[in-house]
């Protein structure tokens, strides 16, 4: 018997030795193959590219992973406690492998105790940073070895910091700081016990416990974690009760608190990518722009309102889609969810599915389950779709996918996504910095940046540059020009005859240059350019940054028949605003790394160090002429609404109302609005730059000029006032151009040569009628 026991003990001992030797050999073979973890001492995960306004407001981020690298000292205690309570209560006691936890997990497998897991935070770091997720014996050996190596190299706080920043938590969020922003829209430092518990439940299964897609399961796990926090003494019983009762506000839609500057963020992304390549999306670069957040918000709201106001005047085009709604309540909800998933909200233009419709009331359901009613005035924009005689594609009925908006009276109004597009840009004329830029109605709907990429005819908004050229040829604001019909026969044009017209078809006879611009008289502009010479005019406009080859040297140039971008127009008007200096629009002020260290920085240009485009006295008199436009001319609503005299600008509406413009400035800010269709077509016979684009500009300026004192432009040398009108000193005594077109011959200095209208091919390309 004794011998048998000894044999048994010997076998056990031999087996144990063999196992130890086997493990030792395995460890000796595996250890040299472990990855080098020395770089974790200076932890550098993939960090996204972030774009900020001048004040530091986040405008956009780019990269596969949302992540805010947060030092352990800045992670709130409540967040660390919540994680430790559920993931690794003995983290600060064990050496990487929690043997008690392993035994507890083993007993749990036998059904003896409640399982709490055996994978420590250190083991999770080893697995998440270096190893795959496959479940094999070999990988487990490597995981344990790597865990010991991590515990030997790094402190507990360093390991916990890596874990809190590295772990994937769903919704493209890596780390708890990014998750706090993604799910709650708030910084990690501001979270409550209840919110921390919700986030702490995500590492186990980010999809299953996602509070957006699986709120019930997320809630159950949150309650369990709160209990674990109480059991481990991290919170009191009263705190646990309060946390369980707290109602969380989960972000379920787009971040409406973020500044809407998607087009600007994309511009910055392209500039940084051109410099850094794919590293731009992983280095954690922070790009600071010249954008003013408040002005950007004002521009976004103003342009969208202007476009939606225009949309209300359009024919109702019908619902976006029709779906069949079943009779069972749960099935109806599923059908609505499926339908609206393909028709997401567009900012404040919301999507809904009609449940019932009549000429007096529409009842519709939103994706969040809310039901809304539209009655009275809210039905007017879609009255044609509620008529019994409405064709099937327009008829609003049960199952129709429609759009709705909130009115000022907090009621619902039916609407439709606009087909028309728009652009708005504002810059500081003193240095060219871009302060606000909206490239279209909505970036998600149309990523084409109309501010920088849309080449359109400027119409009458281009006339000031022709007038500026005329000032250098002896014209003055008092020069009398005949507003009378012009006709160029085939013998002059070399082709078809050309008969340009004024916007309203009326002709007022002789008037001053000042009045001609204020009233935007086409005949005045054509006669001025004819006297100056189209070739001279073409050369002159290049001083403002325009491309000569996009503005052929024909008389149609006087009516804005060339091609410009809104950004070019803004830079051109900035020359008038700053006293004659050419400025180049710019966007990025500095780029820093994730620790805030400056990598590159731009110096703000000084106006007087920029090249001079026009003489100071030319800019001064053009200011006077453009001020008249906003005082008594086609843009008189500007001074009437804003109640300040230091406003200057010009409306513009092109042939057949294809493009509606307003370009204007105050000495501290120049801004341009454009509205039109991507594929040019008529905006409406009554739609003009003064009616469409000017209100957008005014709305923006109401915000941008708050607290800005009224500014008077100083009179430069060489300019005198005679009889209440401004003149170049040498032309003050009738030495300049006194009149043009009174007898159809220009009275001009000998250097000015009258020019012919465009040849027939240009005549065919440019249509006759130009407005305002």
PDB file of C-alpha atoms in Angstrom, residues 247-505:
ATOM      1  CA  UNK A 247     -32.760  60.049 -16.967  1.00  0.00           C
ATOM      2  CA  UNK A 248     -29.982  60.046 -19.536  1.00  0.00           C
ATOM      3  CA  UNK A 249     -30.073  62.198 -22.664  1.00  0.00           C
ATOM      4  CA  UNK A 250     -28.577  59.995 -25.354  1.00  0.00           C
ATOM      5  CA  UNK A 251     -27.565  61.652 -28.587  1.00  0.00           C
ATOM      6  CA  UNK A 252     -29.516  59.833 -31.288  1.00  0.00           C
ATOM      7  CA  UNK A 253     -29.109  62.161 -34.273  1.00  0.00           C
ATOM      8  CA  UNK A 254     -26.515  64.495 -35.732  1.00  0.00           C
ATOM      9  CA  UNK A 255     -24.668  66.835 -33.415  1.00  0.00           C
ATOM     10  CA  UNK A 256     -26.766  69.968 -33.623  1.00  0.00           C
ATOM     11  CA  UNK A 257     -24.547  71.760 -31.129  1.00  0.00           C
ATOM     12  CA  UNK A 258     -21.534  71.676 -33.434  1.00  0.00           C
ATOM     13  CA  UNK A 259     -20.846  74.649 -35.678  1.00  0.00           C
ATOM     14  CA  UNK A 260     -22.146  73.909 -39.180  1.00  0.00           C
ATOM     15  CA  UNK A 261     -18.956  74.379 -41.177  1.00  0.00           C
ATOM     16  CA  UNK A 262     -18.760  71.137 -43.132  1.00  0.00           C
ATOM     17  CA  UNK A 263     -17.546  72.818 -46.321  1.00  0.00           C
ATOM     18  CA  UNK A 264     -14.805  74.648 -44.421  1.00  0.00           C
ATOM     19  CA  UNK A 265     -13.742  71.462 -42.634  1.00  0.00           C
ATOM     20  CA  UNK A 266     -13.488  69.705 -45.989  1.00  0.00           C
ATOM     21  CA  UNK A 267     -11.402  72.555 -47.429  1.00  0.00           C
ATOM     22  CA  UNK A 268      -9.032  72.297 -44.458  1.00  0.00           C
ATOM     23  CA  UNK A 269      -8.881  68.504 -44.805  1.00  0.00           C
ATOM     24  CA  UNK A 270      -7.839  68.774 -48.441  1.00  0.00           C
ATOM     25  CA  UNK A 271      -5.139  71.329 -47.636  1.00  0.00           C
ATOM     26  CA  UNK A 272      -3.696  69.234 -44.800  1.00  0.00           C
ATOM     27  CA  UNK A 273      -3.899  65.972 -46.751  1.00  0.00           C
ATOM     28  CA  UNK A 274      -1.968  67.575 -49.608  1.00  0.00           C
ATOM     29  CA  UNK A 275       0.832  68.301 -47.128  1.00  0.00           C
ATOM     30  CA  UNK A 276       0.853  65.236 -44.857  1.00  0.00           C
ATOM     31  CA  UNK A 277      -0.807  62.474 -46.898  1.00  0.00           C
ATOM     32  CA  UNK A 278      -2.501  59.619 -45.013  1.00  0.00           C
ATOM     33  CA  UNK A 279      -0.623  60.549 -41.826  1.00  0.00           C
ATOM     34  CA  UNK A 280      -3.010  63.489 -41.568  1.00  0.00           C
ATOM     35  CA  UNK A 281      -5.691  61.072 -40.321  1.00  0.00           C
ATOM     36  CA  UNK A 282      -3.625  59.330 -37.631  1.00  0.00           C
ATOM     37  CA  UNK A 283      -1.239  61.918 -36.144  1.00  0.00           C
ATOM     38  CA  UNK A 284      -3.832  63.802 -34.133  1.00  0.00           C
ATOM     39  CA  UNK A 285      -3.263  67.077 -35.959  1.00  0.00           C
ATOM     40  CA  UNK A 286      -5.344  70.047 -34.874  1.00  0.00           C
ATOM     41  CA  UNK A 287      -6.049  72.591 -37.586  1.00  0.00           C
ATOM     42  CA  UNK A 288      -7.113  76.071 -36.510  1.00  0.00           C
ATOM     43  CA  UNK A 289      -8.894  78.220 -39.068  1.00  0.00           C
ATOM     44  CA  UNK A 290      -9.727  81.901 -39.416  1.00  0.00           C
ATOM     45  CA  UNK A 291     -13.436  81.121 -39.115  1.00  0.00           C
ATOM     46  CA  UNK A 292     -15.513  83.011 -36.561  1.00  0.00           C
ATOM     47  CA  UNK A 293     -17.925  80.489 -35.011  1.00  0.00           C
ATOM     48  CA  UNK A 294     -20.753  82.955 -34.324  1.00  0.00           C
ATOM     49  CA  UNK A 295     -20.540  84.423 -37.817  1.00  0.00           C
ATOM     50  CA  UNK A 296     -20.409  80.942 -39.341  1.00  0.00           C
ATOM     51  CA  UNK A 297     -23.592  79.990 -37.515  1.00  0.00           C
ATOM     52  CA  UNK A 298     -25.223  83.213 -38.696  1.00  0.00           C
ATOM     53  CA  UNK A 299     -24.194  82.504 -42.299  1.00  0.00           C
ATOM     54  CA  UNK A 300     -25.492  78.921 -42.155  1.00  0.00           C
ATOM     55  CA  UNK A 301     -28.866  79.962 -40.736  1.00  0.00           C
ATOM     56  CA  UNK A 302     -29.224  82.943 -43.085  1.00  0.00           C
ATOM     57  CA  UNK A 303     -28.507  80.985 -46.269  1.00  0.00           C
ATOM     58  CA  UNK A 304     -30.767  78.075 -45.341  1.00  0.00           C
ATOM     59  CA  UNK A 305     -33.586  80.463 -44.444  1.00  0.00           C
ATOM     60  CA  UNK A 306     -33.155  82.348 -47.710  1.00  0.00           C
ATOM     61  CA  UNK A 307     -33.330  79.132 -49.713  1.00  0.00           C
ATOM     62  CA  UNK A 308     -36.297  77.766 -47.751  1.00  0.00           C
ATOM     63  CA  UNK A 309     -38.152  81.094 -48.129  1.00  0.00           C
ATOM     64  CA  UNK A 310     -37.654  80.756 -51.874  1.00  0.00           C
ATOM     65  CA  UNK A 311     -38.829  77.134 -51.740  1.00  0.00           C
ATOM     66  CA  UNK A 312     -42.139  78.197 -50.171  1.00  0.00           C
ATOM     67  CA  UNK A 313     -42.896  80.136 -53.345  1.00  0.00           C
ATOM     68  CA  UNK A 314     -42.358  77.110 -55.587  1.00  0.00           C
ATOM     69  CA  UNK A 315     -44.814  74.574 -56.937  1.00  0.00           C
ATOM     70  CA  UNK A 316     -45.181  71.537 -54.673  1.00  0.00           C
ATOM     71  CA  UNK A 317     -43.378  68.631 -56.365  1.00  0.00           C
ATOM     72  CA  UNK A 318     -44.986  65.895 -54.323  1.00  0.00           C
ATOM     73  CA  UNK A 319     -43.855  63.405 -51.649  1.00  0.00           C
ATOM     74  CA  UNK A 320     -40.374  61.914 -51.906  1.00  0.00           C
ATOM     75  CA  UNK A 321     -41.670  58.351 -51.785  1.00  0.00           C
ATOM     76  CA  UNK A 322     -44.747  56.239 -51.100  1.00  0.00           C
ATOM     77  CA  UNK A 323     -44.674  53.180 -48.815  1.00  0.00           C
ATOM     78  CA  UNK A 324     -47.362  50.676 -47.927  1.00  0.00           C
ATOM     79  CA  UNK A 325     -48.246  50.826 -44.243  1.00  0.00           C
ATOM     80  CA  UNK A 326     -49.645  47.599 -42.727  1.00  0.00           C
ATOM     81  CA  UNK A 327     -52.477  47.578 -40.219  1.00  0.00           C
ATOM     82  CA  UNK A 328     -50.623  46.077 -37.210  1.00  0.00           C
ATOM     83  CA  UNK A 329     -49.139  48.798 -34.969  1.00  0.00           C
ATOM     84  CA  UNK A 330     -45.704  47.189 -34.553  1.00  0.00           C
ATOM     85  CA  UNK A 331     -45.453  46.514 -38.272  1.00  0.00           C
ATOM     86  CA  UNK A 332     -46.354  50.141 -38.977  1.00  0.00           C
ATOM     87  CA  UNK A 333     -43.459  51.311 -36.767  1.00  0.00           C
ATOM     88  CA  UNK A 334     -41.039  49.000 -38.568  1.00  0.00           C
ATOM     89  CA  UNK A 335     -42.242  50.195 -41.974  1.00  0.00           C
ATOM     90  CA  UNK A 336     -41.812  53.843 -40.938  1.00  0.00           C
ATOM     91  CA  UNK A 337     -38.315  53.157 -39.628  1.00  0.00           C
ATOM     92  CA  UNK A 338     -37.331  51.451 -42.880  1.00  0.00           C
ATOM     93  CA  UNK A 339     -38.785  54.242 -45.015  1.00  0.00           C
ATOM     94  CA  UNK A 340     -37.167  57.107 -43.111  1.00  0.00           C
ATOM     95  CA  UNK A 341     -33.797  55.363 -42.906  1.00  0.00           C
ATOM     96  CA  UNK A 342     -33.429  56.181 -46.610  1.00  0.00           C
ATOM     97  CA  UNK A 343     -34.778  59.711 -46.144  1.00  0.00           C
ATOM     98  CA  UNK A 344     -32.847  61.139 -43.198  1.00  0.00           C
ATOM     99  CA  UNK A 345     -33.481  64.559 -41.695  1.00  0.00           C
ATOM    100  CA  UNK A 346     -31.714  67.438 -43.409  1.00  0.00           C
ATOM    101  CA  UNK A 347     -30.878  69.842 -40.602  1.00  0.00           C
ATOM    102  CA  UNK A 348     -34.159  71.399 -39.508  1.00  0.00           C
ATOM    103  CA  UNK A 349     -35.959  70.012 -42.564  1.00  0.00           C
ATOM    104  CA  UNK A 350     -37.353  66.815 -41.033  1.00  0.00           C
ATOM    105  CA  UNK A 351     -38.741  63.695 -42.696  1.00  0.00           C
ATOM    106  CA  UNK A 352     -42.014  61.997 -41.726  1.00  0.00           C
ATOM    107  CA  UNK A 353     -44.471  59.408 -43.016  1.00  0.00           C
ATOM    108  CA  UNK A 354     -48.110  60.399 -43.478  1.00  0.00           C
ATOM    109  CA  UNK A 355     -50.584  58.357 -41.427  1.00  0.00           C
ATOM    110  CA  UNK A 356     -53.681  60.222 -42.584  1.00  0.00           C
ATOM    111  CA  UNK A 357     -54.322  63.168 -44.899  1.00  0.00           C
ATOM    112  CA  UNK A 358     -57.185  65.451 -45.832  1.00  0.00           C
ATOM    113  CA  UNK A 359     -57.400  69.012 -47.219  1.00  0.00           C
ATOM    114  CA  UNK A 360     -57.663  70.264 -43.617  1.00  0.00           C
ATOM    115  CA  UNK A 361     -55.195  68.121 -41.707  1.00  0.00           C
ATOM    116  CA  UNK A 362     -52.165  65.870 -42.084  1.00  0.00           C
ATOM    117  CA  UNK A 363     -51.101  63.438 -39.361  1.00  0.00           C
ATOM    118  CA  UNK A 364     -47.569  62.115 -39.787  1.00  0.00           C
ATOM    119  CA  UNK A 365     -45.092  60.003 -37.815  1.00  0.00           C
ATOM    120  CA  UNK A 366     -41.392  60.628 -37.219  1.00  0.00           C
ATOM    121  CA  UNK A 367     -38.650  58.019 -36.927  1.00  0.00           C
ATOM    122  CA  UNK A 368     -38.456  58.569 -33.164  1.00  0.00           C
ATOM    123  CA  UNK A 369     -42.106  57.568 -32.795  1.00  0.00           C
ATOM    124  CA  UNK A 370     -43.454  61.098 -32.372  1.00  0.00           C
ATOM    125  CA  UNK A 371     -46.709  61.958 -34.116  1.00  0.00           C
ATOM    126  CA  UNK A 372     -47.330  65.463 -35.469  1.00  0.00           C
ATOM    127  CA  UNK A 373     -50.279  67.327 -36.956  1.00  0.00           C
ATOM    128  CA  UNK A 374     -50.198  69.917 -39.723  1.00  0.00           C
ATOM    129  CA  UNK A 375     -53.174  72.228 -40.096  1.00  0.00           C
ATOM    130  CA  UNK A 376     -54.110  75.714 -41.278  1.00  0.00           C
ATOM    131  CA  UNK A 377     -51.254  77.808 -42.647  1.00  0.00           C
ATOM    132  CA  UNK A 378     -48.914  74.838 -42.407  1.00  0.00           C
ATOM    133  CA  UNK A 379     -50.734  73.117 -45.274  1.00  0.00           C
ATOM    134  CA  UNK A 380     -50.495  76.004 -47.766  1.00  0.00           C
ATOM    135  CA  UNK A 381     -47.131  75.114 -49.366  1.00  0.00           C
ATOM    136  CA  UNK A 382     -48.537  71.726 -50.421  1.00  0.00           C
ATOM    137  CA  UNK A 383     -52.173  72.612 -51.119  1.00  0.00           C
ATOM    138  CA  UNK A 384     -51.915  71.236 -54.650  1.00  0.00           C
ATOM    139  CA  UNK A 385     -50.971  67.839 -53.224  1.00  0.00           C
ATOM    140  CA  UNK A 386     -54.057  67.727 -51.016  1.00  0.00           C
ATOM    141  CA  UNK A 387     -56.544  68.426 -53.797  1.00  0.00           C
ATOM    142  CA  UNK A 388     -58.874  65.635 -54.900  1.00  0.00           C
ATOM    143  CA  UNK A 389     -57.702  66.297 -58.453  1.00  0.00           C
ATOM    144  CA  UNK A 390     -53.982  65.970 -57.603  1.00  0.00           C
ATOM    145  CA  UNK A 391     -52.127  63.492 -59.866  1.00  0.00           C
ATOM    146  CA  UNK A 392     -50.915  60.282 -58.132  1.00  0.00           C
ATOM    147  CA  UNK A 393     -47.253  61.357 -57.992  1.00  0.00           C
ATOM    148  CA  UNK A 394     -48.154  64.566 -56.116  1.00  0.00           C
ATOM    149  CA  UNK A 395     -51.109  63.369 -54.046  1.00  0.00           C
ATOM    150  CA  UNK A 396     -50.387  63.373 -50.302  1.00  0.00           C
ATOM    151  CA  UNK A 397     -51.893  60.202 -48.816  1.00  0.00           C
ATOM    152  CA  UNK A 398     -51.226  57.537 -46.200  1.00  0.00           C
ATOM    153  CA  UNK A 399     -47.704  56.179 -46.643  1.00  0.00           C
ATOM    154  CA  UNK A 400     -46.304  59.333 -48.283  1.00  0.00           C
ATOM    155  CA  UNK A 401     -42.806  60.406 -47.185  1.00  0.00           C
ATOM    156  CA  UNK A 402     -42.911  64.174 -46.688  1.00  0.00           C
ATOM    157  CA  UNK A 403     -40.796  66.972 -45.221  1.00  0.00           C
ATOM    158  CA  UNK A 404     -41.817  69.246 -42.362  1.00  0.00           C
ATOM    159  CA  UNK A 405     -40.336  72.250 -40.559  1.00  0.00           C
ATOM    160  CA  UNK A 406     -41.125  74.154 -37.383  1.00  0.00           C
ATOM    161  CA  UNK A 407     -42.526  77.650 -37.872  1.00  0.00           C
ATOM    162  CA  UNK A 408     -41.803  80.694 -35.731  1.00  0.00           C
ATOM    163  CA  UNK A 409     -45.092  80.044 -33.936  1.00  0.00           C
ATOM    164  CA  UNK A 410     -43.839  76.539 -33.037  1.00  0.00           C
ATOM    165  CA  UNK A 411     -46.359  74.917 -35.369  1.00  0.00           C
ATOM    166  CA  UNK A 412     -45.616  72.397 -38.121  1.00  0.00           C
ATOM    167  CA  UNK A 413     -45.481  73.296 -41.810  1.00  0.00           C
ATOM    168  CA  UNK A 414     -45.161  70.950 -44.750  1.00  0.00           C
ATOM    169  CA  UNK A 415     -42.292  71.696 -47.115  1.00  0.00           C
ATOM    170  CA  UNK A 416     -39.912  69.974 -49.522  1.00  0.00           C
ATOM    171  CA  UNK A 417     -36.162  69.606 -49.896  1.00  0.00           C
ATOM    172  CA  UNK A 418     -35.019  72.467 -52.126  1.00  0.00           C
ATOM    173  CA  UNK A 419     -33.584  71.823 -55.560  1.00  0.00           C
ATOM    174  CA  UNK A 420     -32.044  75.295 -55.699  1.00  0.00           C
ATOM    175  CA  UNK A 421     -28.551  75.815 -54.295  1.00  0.00           C
ATOM    176  CA  UNK A 422     -26.729  78.708 -52.723  1.00  0.00           C
ATOM    177  CA  UNK A 423     -23.401  79.967 -51.432  1.00  0.00           C
ATOM    178  CA  UNK A 424     -22.237  82.477 -48.870  1.00  0.00           C
ATOM    179  CA  UNK A 425     -18.747  83.684 -48.010  1.00  0.00           C
ATOM    180  CA  UNK A 426     -17.492  86.478 -45.779  1.00  0.00           C
ATOM    181  CA  UNK A 427     -13.911  87.598 -45.350  1.00  0.00           C
ATOM    182  CA  UNK A 428     -11.997  90.314 -43.589  1.00  0.00           C
ATOM    183  CA  UNK A 429     -11.045  92.792 -46.343  1.00  0.00           C
ATOM    184  CA  UNK A 430      -8.138  94.020 -44.250  1.00  0.00           C
ATOM    185  CA  UNK A 431      -6.205  90.746 -44.465  1.00  0.00           C
ATOM    186  CA  UNK A 432      -8.221  88.262 -46.547  1.00  0.00           C
ATOM    187  CA  UNK A 433      -9.019  85.858 -43.706  1.00  0.00           C
ATOM    188  CA  UNK A 434     -12.207  83.853 -44.298  1.00  0.00           C
ATOM    189  CA  UNK A 435     -14.657  84.471 -41.446  1.00  0.00           C
ATOM    190  CA  UNK A 436     -17.663  82.474 -42.685  1.00  0.00           C
ATOM    191  CA  UNK A 437     -18.236  80.113 -45.597  1.00  0.00           C
ATOM    192  CA  UNK A 438     -21.258  78.014 -46.540  1.00  0.00           C
ATOM    193  CA  UNK A 439     -20.759  76.119 -49.784  1.00  0.00           C
ATOM    194  CA  UNK A 440     -24.340  74.962 -50.293  1.00  0.00           C
ATOM    195  CA  UNK A 441     -27.691  74.246 -48.696  1.00  0.00           C
ATOM    196  CA  UNK A 442     -26.440  71.071 -47.009  1.00  0.00           C
ATOM    197  CA  UNK A 443     -23.088  69.275 -47.231  1.00  0.00           C
ATOM    198  CA  UNK A 444     -24.595  65.792 -46.857  1.00  0.00           C
ATOM    199  CA  UNK A 445     -27.019  66.526 -49.700  1.00  0.00           C
ATOM    200  CA  UNK A 446     -24.503  68.132 -52.049  1.00  0.00           C
ATOM    201  CA  UNK A 447     -20.764  68.230 -51.302  1.00  0.00           C
ATOM    202  CA  UNK A 448     -20.016  70.541 -54.240  1.00  0.00           C
ATOM    203  CA  UNK A 449     -18.573  73.743 -52.755  1.00  0.00           C
ATOM    204  CA  UNK A 450     -20.323  76.534 -54.620  1.00  0.00           C
ATOM    205  CA  UNK A 451     -18.158  79.205 -52.972  1.00  0.00           C
ATOM    206  CA  UNK A 452     -14.950  77.938 -54.556  1.00  0.00           C
ATOM    207  CA  UNK A 453     -16.067  75.648 -57.384  1.00  0.00           C
ATOM    208  CA  UNK A 454     -19.164  77.194 -58.957  1.00  0.00           C
ATOM    209  CA  UNK A 455     -18.264  79.329 -61.980  1.00  0.00           C
ATOM    210  CA  UNK A 456     -21.301  81.483 -62.678  1.00  0.00           C
ATOM    211  CA  UNK A 457     -22.191  84.701 -64.461  1.00  0.00           C
ATOM    212  CA  UNK A 458     -22.064  87.594 -61.959  1.00  0.00           C
ATOM    213  CA  UNK A 459     -24.608  89.770 -63.760  1.00  0.00           C
ATOM    214  CA  UNK A 460     -24.842  93.332 -62.533  1.00  0.00           C
ATOM    215  CA  UNK A 461     -22.764  92.594 -59.425  1.00  0.00           C
ATOM    216  CA  UNK A 462     -19.810  92.877 -61.844  1.00  0.00           C
ATOM    217  CA  UNK A 463     -20.610  96.431 -62.949  1.00  0.00           C
ATOM    218  CA  UNK A 464     -18.590  98.173 -60.184  1.00  0.00           C
ATOM    219  CA  UNK A 465     -15.350  96.815 -61.639  1.00  0.00           C
ATOM    220  CA  UNK A 466     -16.201  98.373 -65.012  1.00  0.00           C
ATOM    221  CA  UNK A 467     -17.084 101.668 -63.310  1.00  0.00           C
ATOM    222  CA  UNK A 468     -13.761 101.541 -61.480  1.00  0.00           C
ATOM    223  CA  UNK A 469     -11.970 101.336 -64.829  1.00  0.00           C
ATOM    224  CA  UNK A 470     -14.027 104.286 -66.096  1.00  0.00           C
ATOM    225  CA  UNK A 471     -12.877 106.494 -63.199  1.00  0.00           C
ATOM    226  CA  UNK A 472      -9.315 106.176 -64.499  1.00  0.00           C
ATOM    227  CA  UNK A 473     -10.489 107.293 -67.955  1.00  0.00           C
ATOM    228  CA  UNK A 474     -11.969 110.602 -66.871  1.00  0.00           C
ATOM    229  CA  UNK A 475     -15.433 109.517 -65.759  1.00  0.00           C
ATOM    230  CA  UNK A 476     -16.806 110.975 -62.532  1.00  0.00           C
ATOM    231  CA  UNK A 477     -19.920 110.206 -60.485  1.00  0.00           C
ATOM    232  CA  UNK A 478     -21.454 113.297 -62.100  1.00  0.00           C
ATOM    233  CA  UNK A 479     -20.765 112.237 -65.696  1.00  0.00           C
ATOM    234  CA  UNK A 480     -24.068 112.223 -67.546  1.00  0.00           C
ATOM    235  CA  UNK A 481     -24.801 109.074 -69.542  1.00  0.00           C
ATOM    236  CA  UNK A 482     -27.850 108.541 -71.706  1.00  0.00           C
ATOM    237  CA  UNK A 483     -30.125 105.704 -70.614  1.00  0.00           C
ATOM    238  CA  UNK A 484     -31.573 105.174 -74.061  1.00  0.00           C
ATOM    239  CA  UNK A 485     -32.010 102.059 -76.237  1.00  0.00           C
ATOM    240  CA  UNK A 486     -28.995 100.694 -78.056  1.00  0.00           C
ATOM    241  CA  UNK A 487     -29.083  98.768 -81.292  1.00  0.00           C
ATOM    242  CA  UNK A 488     -26.194  97.251 -83.180  1.00  0.00           C
ATOM    243  CA  UNK A 489     -27.107  96.048 -86.643  1.00  0.00           C
ATOM    244  CA  UNK A 490     -25.639  93.087 -88.482  1.00  0.00           C
ATOM    245  CA  UNK A 491     -23.203  95.352 -90.301  1.00  0.00           C
ATOM    246  CA  UNK A 492     -21.621  96.303 -86.960  1.00  0.00           C
ATOM    247  CA  UNK A 493     -21.742  92.885 -85.276  1.00  0.00           C
ATOM    248  CA  UNK A 494     -20.782  90.895 -88.336  1.00  0.00           C
ATOM    249  CA  UNK A 495     -23.740  88.614 -87.669  1.00  0.00           C
ATOM    250  CA  UNK A 496     -27.119  88.907 -86.024  1.00  0.00           C
ATOM    251  CA  UNK A 497     -28.198  92.299 -84.703  1.00  0.00           C
ATOM    252  CA  UNK A 498     -27.884  92.901 -80.927  1.00  0.00           C
ATOM    253  CA  UNK A 499     -30.389  94.943 -78.944  1.00  0.00           C
ATOM    254  CA  UNK A 500     -29.649  94.869 -75.187  1.00  0.00           C
ATOM    255  CA  UNK A 501     -32.361  95.965 -72.780  1.00  0.00           C
ATOM    256  CA  UNK A 502     -32.796  97.275 -69.251  1.00  0.00           C
ATOM    257  CA  UNK A 503     -34.265  94.942 -66.650  1.00  0.00           C
ATOM    258  CA  UNK A 504     -37.656  96.611 -66.582  1.00  0.00           C
ATOM    259  CA  UNK A 505     -37.661  97.518 -70.268  1.00  0.00           C
TER     260      UNK A 505
END
